[in-house]
mmCIF file of C-alpha atoms and ligand atoms in Angstrom:
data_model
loop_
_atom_site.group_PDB
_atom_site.id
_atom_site.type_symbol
_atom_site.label_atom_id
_atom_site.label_comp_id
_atom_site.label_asym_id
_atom_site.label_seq_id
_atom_site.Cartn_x
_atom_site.Cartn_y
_atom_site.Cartn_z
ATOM 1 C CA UNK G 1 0.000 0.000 0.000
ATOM 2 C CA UNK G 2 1.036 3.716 -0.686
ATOM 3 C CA UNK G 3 1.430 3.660 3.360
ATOM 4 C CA UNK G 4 4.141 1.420 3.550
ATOM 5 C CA UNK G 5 5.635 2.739 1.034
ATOM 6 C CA UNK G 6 6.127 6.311 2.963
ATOM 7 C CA UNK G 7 6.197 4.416 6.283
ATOM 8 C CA UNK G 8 9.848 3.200 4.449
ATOM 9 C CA UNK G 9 10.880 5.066 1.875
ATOM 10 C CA UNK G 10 14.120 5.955 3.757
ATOM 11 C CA UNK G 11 15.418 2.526 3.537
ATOM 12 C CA UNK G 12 18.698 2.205 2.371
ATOM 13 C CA UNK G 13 19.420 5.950 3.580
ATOM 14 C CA UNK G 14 22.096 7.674 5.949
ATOM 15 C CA UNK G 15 20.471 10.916 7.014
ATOM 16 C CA UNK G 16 22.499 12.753 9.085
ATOM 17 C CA UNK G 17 20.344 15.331 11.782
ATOM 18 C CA UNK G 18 21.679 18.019 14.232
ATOM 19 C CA UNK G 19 19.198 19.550 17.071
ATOM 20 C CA UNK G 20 19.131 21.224 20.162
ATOM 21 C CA UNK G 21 21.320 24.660 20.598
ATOM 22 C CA UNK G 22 24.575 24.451 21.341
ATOM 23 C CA UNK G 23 26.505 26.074 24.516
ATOM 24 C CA UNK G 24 29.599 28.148 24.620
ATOM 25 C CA UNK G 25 31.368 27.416 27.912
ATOM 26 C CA UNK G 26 32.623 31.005 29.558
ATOM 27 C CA UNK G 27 34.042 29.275 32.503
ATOM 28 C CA UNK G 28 33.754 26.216 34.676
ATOM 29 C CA UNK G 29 29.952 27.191 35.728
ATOM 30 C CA UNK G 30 28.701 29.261 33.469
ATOM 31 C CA UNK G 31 27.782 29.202 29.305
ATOM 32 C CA UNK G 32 25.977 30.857 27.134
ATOM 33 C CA UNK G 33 23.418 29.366 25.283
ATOM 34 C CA UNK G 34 19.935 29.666 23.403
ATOM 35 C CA UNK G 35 16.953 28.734 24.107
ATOM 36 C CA UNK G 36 16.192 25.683 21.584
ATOM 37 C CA UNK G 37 14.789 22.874 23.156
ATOM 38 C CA UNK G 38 15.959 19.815 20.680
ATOM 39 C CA UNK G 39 12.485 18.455 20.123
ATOM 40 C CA UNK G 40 12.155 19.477 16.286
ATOM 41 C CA UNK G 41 15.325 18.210 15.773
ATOM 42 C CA UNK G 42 14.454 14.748 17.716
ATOM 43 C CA UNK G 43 10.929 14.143 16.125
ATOM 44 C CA UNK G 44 13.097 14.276 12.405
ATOM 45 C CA UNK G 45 15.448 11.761 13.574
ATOM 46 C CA UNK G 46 13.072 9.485 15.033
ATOM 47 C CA UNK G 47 10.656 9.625 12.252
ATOM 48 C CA UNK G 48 13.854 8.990 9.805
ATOM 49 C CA UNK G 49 14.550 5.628 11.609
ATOM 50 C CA UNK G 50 10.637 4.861 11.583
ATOM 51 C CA UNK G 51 10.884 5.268 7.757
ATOM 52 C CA UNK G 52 13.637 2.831 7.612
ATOM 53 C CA UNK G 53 16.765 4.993 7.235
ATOM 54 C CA UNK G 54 20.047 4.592 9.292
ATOM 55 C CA UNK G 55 20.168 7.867 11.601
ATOM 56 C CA UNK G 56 22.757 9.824 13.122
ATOM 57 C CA UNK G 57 21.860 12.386 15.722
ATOM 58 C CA UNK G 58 24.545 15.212 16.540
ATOM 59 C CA UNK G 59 23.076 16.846 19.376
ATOM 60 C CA UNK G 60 23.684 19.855 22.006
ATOM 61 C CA UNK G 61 22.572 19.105 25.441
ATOM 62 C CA UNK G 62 18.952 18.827 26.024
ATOM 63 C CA UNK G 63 16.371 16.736 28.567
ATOM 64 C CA UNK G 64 14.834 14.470 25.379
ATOM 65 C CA UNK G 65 15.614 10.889 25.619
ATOM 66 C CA UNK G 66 17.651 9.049 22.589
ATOM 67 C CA UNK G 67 15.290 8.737 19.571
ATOM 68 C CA UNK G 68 14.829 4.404 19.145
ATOM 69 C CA UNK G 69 17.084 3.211 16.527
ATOM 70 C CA UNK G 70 19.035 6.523 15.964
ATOM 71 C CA UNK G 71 23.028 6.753 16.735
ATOM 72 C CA UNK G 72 23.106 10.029 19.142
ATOM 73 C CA UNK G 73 26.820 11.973 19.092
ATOM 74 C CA UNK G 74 26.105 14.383 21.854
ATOM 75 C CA UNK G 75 28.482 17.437 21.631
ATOM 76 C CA UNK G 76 28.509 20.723 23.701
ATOM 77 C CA UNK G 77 29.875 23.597 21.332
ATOM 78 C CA UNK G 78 29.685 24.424 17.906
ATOM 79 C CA UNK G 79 33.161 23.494 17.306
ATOM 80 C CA UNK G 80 32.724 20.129 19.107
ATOM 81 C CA UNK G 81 29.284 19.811 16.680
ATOM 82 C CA UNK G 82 31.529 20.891 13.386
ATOM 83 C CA UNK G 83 33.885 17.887 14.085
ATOM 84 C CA UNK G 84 31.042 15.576 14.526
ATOM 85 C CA UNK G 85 28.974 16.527 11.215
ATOM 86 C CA UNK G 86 32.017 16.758 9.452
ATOM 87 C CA UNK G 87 33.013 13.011 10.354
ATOM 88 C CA UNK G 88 29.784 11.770 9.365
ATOM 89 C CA UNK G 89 29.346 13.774 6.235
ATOM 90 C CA UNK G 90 31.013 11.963 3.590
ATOM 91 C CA UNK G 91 29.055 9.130 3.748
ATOM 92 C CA UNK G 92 25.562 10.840 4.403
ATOM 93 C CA UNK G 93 23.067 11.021 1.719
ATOM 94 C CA UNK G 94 21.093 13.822 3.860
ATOM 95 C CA UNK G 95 21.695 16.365 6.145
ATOM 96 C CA UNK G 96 18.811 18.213 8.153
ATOM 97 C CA UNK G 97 20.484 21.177 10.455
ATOM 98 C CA UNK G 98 17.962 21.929 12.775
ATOM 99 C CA UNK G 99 20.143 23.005 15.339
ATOM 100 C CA UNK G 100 20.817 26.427 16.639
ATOM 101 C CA UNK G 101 24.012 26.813 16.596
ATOM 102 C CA UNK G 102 26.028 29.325 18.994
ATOM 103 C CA UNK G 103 27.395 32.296 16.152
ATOM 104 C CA UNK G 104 29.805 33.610 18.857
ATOM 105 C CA UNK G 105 31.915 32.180 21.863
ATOM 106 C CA UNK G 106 34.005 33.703 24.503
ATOM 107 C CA UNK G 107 37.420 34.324 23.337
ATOM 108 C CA UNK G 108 38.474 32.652 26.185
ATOM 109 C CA UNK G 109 37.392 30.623 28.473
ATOM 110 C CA UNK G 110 38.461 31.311 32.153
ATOM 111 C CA UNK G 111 40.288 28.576 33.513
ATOM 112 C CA UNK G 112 38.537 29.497 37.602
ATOM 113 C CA UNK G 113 35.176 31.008 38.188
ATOM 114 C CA UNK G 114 34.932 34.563 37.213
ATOM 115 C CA UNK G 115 34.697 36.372 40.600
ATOM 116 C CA UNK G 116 32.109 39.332 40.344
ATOM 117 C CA UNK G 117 33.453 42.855 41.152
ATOM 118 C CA UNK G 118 32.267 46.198 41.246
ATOM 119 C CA UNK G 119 32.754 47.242 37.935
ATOM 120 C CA UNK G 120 30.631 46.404 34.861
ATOM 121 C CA UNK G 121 31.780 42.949 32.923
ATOM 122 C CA UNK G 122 32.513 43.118 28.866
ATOM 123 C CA UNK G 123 32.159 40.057 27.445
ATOM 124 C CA UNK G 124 34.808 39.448 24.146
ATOM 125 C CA UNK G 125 32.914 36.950 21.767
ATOM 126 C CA UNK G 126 34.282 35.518 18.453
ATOM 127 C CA UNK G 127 33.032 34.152 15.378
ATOM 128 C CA UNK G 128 32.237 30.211 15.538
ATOM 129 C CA UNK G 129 32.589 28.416 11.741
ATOM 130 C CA UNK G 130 29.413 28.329 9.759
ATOM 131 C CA UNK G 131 28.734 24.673 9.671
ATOM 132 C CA UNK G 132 26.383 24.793 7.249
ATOM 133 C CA UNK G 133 27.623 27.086 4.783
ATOM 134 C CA UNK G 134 30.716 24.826 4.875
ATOM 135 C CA UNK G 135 29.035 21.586 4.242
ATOM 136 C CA UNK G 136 27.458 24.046 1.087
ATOM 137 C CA UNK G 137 30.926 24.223 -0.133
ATOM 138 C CA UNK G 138 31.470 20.602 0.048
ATOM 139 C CA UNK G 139 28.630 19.010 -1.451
ATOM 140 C CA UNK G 140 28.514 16.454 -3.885
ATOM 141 C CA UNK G 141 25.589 13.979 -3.755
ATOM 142 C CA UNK G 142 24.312 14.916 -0.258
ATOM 143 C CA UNK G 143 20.817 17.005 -0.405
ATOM 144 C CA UNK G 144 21.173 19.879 2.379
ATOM 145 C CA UNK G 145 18.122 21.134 4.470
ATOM 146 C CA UNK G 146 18.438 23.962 6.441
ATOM 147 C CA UNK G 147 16.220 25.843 9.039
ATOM 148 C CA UNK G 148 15.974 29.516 9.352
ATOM 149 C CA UNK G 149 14.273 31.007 12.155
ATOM 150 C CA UNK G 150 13.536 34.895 12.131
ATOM 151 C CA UNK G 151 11.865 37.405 14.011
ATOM 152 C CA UNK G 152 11.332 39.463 10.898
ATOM 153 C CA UNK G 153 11.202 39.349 7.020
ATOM 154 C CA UNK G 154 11.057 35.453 7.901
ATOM 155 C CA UNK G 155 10.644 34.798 3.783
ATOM 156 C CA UNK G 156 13.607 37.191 2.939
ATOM 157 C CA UNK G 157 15.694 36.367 5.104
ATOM 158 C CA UNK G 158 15.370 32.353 4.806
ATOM 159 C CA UNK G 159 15.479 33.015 0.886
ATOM 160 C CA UNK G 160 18.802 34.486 1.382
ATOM 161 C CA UNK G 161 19.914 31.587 3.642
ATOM 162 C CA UNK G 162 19.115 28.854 1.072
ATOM 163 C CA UNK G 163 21.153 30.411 -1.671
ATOM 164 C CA UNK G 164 24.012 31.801 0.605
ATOM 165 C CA UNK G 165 24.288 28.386 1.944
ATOM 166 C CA UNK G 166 23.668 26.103 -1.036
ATOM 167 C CA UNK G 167 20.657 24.201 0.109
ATOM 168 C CA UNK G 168 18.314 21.946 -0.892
ATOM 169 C CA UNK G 169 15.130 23.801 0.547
ATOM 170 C CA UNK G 170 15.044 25.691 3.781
ATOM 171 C CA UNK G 171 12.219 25.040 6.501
ATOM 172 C CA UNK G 172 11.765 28.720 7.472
ATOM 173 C CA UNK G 173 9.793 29.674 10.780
ATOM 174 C CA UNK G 174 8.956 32.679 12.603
ATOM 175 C CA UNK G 175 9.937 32.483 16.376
ATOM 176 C CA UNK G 176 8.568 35.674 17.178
ATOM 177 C CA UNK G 177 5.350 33.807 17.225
ATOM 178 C CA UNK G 178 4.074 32.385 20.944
ATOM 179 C CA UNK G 179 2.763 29.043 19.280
ATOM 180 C CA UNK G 180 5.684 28.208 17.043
ATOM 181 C CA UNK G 181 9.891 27.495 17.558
ATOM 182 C CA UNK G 182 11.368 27.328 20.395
ATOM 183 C CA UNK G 183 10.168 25.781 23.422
ATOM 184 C CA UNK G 184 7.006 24.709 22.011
ATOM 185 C CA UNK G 185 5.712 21.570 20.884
ATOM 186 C CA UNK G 186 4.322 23.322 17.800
ATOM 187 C CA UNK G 187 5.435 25.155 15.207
ATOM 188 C CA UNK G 188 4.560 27.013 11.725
ATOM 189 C CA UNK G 189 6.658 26.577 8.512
ATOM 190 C CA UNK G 190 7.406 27.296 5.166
ATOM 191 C CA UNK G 191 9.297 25.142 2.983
ATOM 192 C CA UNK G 192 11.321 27.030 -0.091
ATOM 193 C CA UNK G 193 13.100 25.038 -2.303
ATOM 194 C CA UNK G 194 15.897 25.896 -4.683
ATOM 195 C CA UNK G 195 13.993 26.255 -7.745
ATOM 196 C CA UNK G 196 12.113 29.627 -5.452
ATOM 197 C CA UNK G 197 9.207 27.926 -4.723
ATOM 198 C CA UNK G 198 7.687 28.747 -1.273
ATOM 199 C CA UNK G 199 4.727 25.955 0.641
ATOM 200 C CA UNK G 200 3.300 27.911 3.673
ATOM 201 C CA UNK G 201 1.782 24.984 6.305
ATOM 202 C CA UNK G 202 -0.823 25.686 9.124
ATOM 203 C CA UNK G 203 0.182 25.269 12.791
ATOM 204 C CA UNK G 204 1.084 21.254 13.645
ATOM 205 C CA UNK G 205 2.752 18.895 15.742
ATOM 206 C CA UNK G 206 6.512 18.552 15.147
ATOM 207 C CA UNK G 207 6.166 15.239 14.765
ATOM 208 C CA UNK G 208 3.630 15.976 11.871
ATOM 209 C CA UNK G 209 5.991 18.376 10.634
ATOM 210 C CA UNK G 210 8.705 15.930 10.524
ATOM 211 C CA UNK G 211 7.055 14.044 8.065
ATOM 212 C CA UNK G 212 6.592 16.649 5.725
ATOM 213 C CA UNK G 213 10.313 17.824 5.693
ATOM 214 C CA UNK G 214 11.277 13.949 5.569
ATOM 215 C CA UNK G 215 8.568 13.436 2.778
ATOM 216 C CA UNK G 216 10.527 16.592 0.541
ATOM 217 C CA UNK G 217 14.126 14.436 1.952
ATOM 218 C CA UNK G 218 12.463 11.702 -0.156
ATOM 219 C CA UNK G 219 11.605 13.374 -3.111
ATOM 220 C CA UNK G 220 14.995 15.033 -3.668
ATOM 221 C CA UNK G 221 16.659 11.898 -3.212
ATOM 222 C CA UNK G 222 14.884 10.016 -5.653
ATOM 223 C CA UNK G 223 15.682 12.708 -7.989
HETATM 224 N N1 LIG O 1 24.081 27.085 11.094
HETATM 225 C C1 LIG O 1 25.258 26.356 11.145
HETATM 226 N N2 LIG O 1 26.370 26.881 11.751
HETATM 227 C C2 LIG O 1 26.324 28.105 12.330
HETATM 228 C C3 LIG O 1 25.133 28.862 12.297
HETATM 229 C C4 LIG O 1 24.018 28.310 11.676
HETATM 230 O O1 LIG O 1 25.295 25.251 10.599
HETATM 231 N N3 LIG O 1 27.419 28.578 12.922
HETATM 232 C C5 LIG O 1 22.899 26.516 10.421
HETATM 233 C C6 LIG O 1 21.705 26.262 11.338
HETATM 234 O O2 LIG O 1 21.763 24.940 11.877
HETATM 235 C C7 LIG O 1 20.526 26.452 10.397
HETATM 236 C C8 LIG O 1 21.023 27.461 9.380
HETATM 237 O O3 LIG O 1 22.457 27.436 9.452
HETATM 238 O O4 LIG O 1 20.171 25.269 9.704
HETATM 239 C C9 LIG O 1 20.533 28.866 9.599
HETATM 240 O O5 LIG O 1 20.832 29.279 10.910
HETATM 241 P P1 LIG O 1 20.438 30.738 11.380
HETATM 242 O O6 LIG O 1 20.932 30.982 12.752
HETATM 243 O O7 LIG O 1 18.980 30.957 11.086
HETATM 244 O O8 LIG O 1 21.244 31.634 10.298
HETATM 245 P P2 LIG O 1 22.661 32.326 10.319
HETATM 246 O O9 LIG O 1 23.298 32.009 9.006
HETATM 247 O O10 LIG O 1 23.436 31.991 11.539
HETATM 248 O O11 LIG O 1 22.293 33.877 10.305
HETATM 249 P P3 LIG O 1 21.654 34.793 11.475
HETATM 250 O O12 LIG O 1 21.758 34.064 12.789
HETATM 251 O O13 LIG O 1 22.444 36.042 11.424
HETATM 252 O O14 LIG O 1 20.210 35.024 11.067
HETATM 253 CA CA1 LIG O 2 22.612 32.172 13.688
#
């Protein structure tokens, strides 16, 4: 039936996710971090391995339990995530980068607590690597999926992500809204693929969502 056919159409697949945000350490207590939960990130990989495809998770630190059947390489910092995606990339035939990844770190990272004084603190952050951009730059059969979420100009702004980044399609969301990104178990998405074409979706489930972006994974591979 046309059921089982999407229920394991991933068969034969390595799809390669990153979720959760990742944390910059600024010294032995303290990071800084965002505020994305994982569970977008989680649903994809899980539903992946439902439909039949071999899974590897890179994932920042978060409360969700190991999706069944997926490989989990938990990491802390962008860098630490870089290493890990770049490892598995050659030999992925997917890559879905929901994670939010840190842009900046600390310079440095004090080696003892940072004792609080009087004056104001300034905080010295540098540039981390654009993980995505850079797996852009290396692609050869692997279809790229990014994730762009905005506050503003969502459409624009995603647009200019997917053909900065060489992409596939981007899933583009507005987290400005109460009901969908981070922290919720909802969200609201447009897909734009590379040919310009934009597919607004109502307000679901993650997991629903999941399907969908695995369902345009599909159709891109079979291409
Ligand atoms: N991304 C990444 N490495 C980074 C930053 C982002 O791989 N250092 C990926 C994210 O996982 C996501 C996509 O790039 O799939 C877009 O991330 P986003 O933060 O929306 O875009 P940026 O390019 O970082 O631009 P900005 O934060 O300024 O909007
Ligand atoms: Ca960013």
């Amino acid at each position: 039936t046309s059921q089982e056919l999407t229920s394991q159409n991933l068969t034969g697949q390595k799809i390669l996710v990153t979720a959760g945000g990742t944390i910059e350490p600024l010294d032995p207590v303290r990071y800084i971090g965002n505020r994305s939960t994982g569970r977008m990130g989680y649903a994809i990989a899980e539903e992946a391995a439902r439909r039949g495809a071999e899974v590897v998770l890179v994932s920042g630190p978060t409360v969700l339990e190991d999706p069944a059947g997926v490989r989990v390489i938990r990491i802390e910092t962008a860098r630490q995530m870089r290493e890990a995606v770049l490892a598995e990339f050659p030999t992925a035939s997917a890559v879905i980068k929901s994670a939010a990844v840190a842009d900046y770190r600390p310079a440095a990272v004090a080696e003892q607590k940072i004792k609080k004084s009087e004056d104001d603190l300034t905080l010295h952050l540098v540039r981390n690597p654009d993980i995505l951009y850079e797996l852009g730059q290396k692609k050869e059969h692997q279809v790229l999926v990014g994730f762009a979420a905005e506050t503003c100009k969502v459409e624009e702004y995603a647009r200019k992500k997917l053909a900065k980044k060489n992409l596939d399609f981007i899933v583009a969301n507005d987290v400005s809204e109460a009901d969908a990104g981070f922290g919720v178990e909802t969200n609201r998405i447009k897909l734009i693929d590379r040919s310009g074409r934009m597919t607004p979706y109502p307000l679901m489930s993650k997991k629903e969502l999941a399907g969908i972006i695995l369902d345009h994974v599909a159709e891109v591979l079979e291409k």
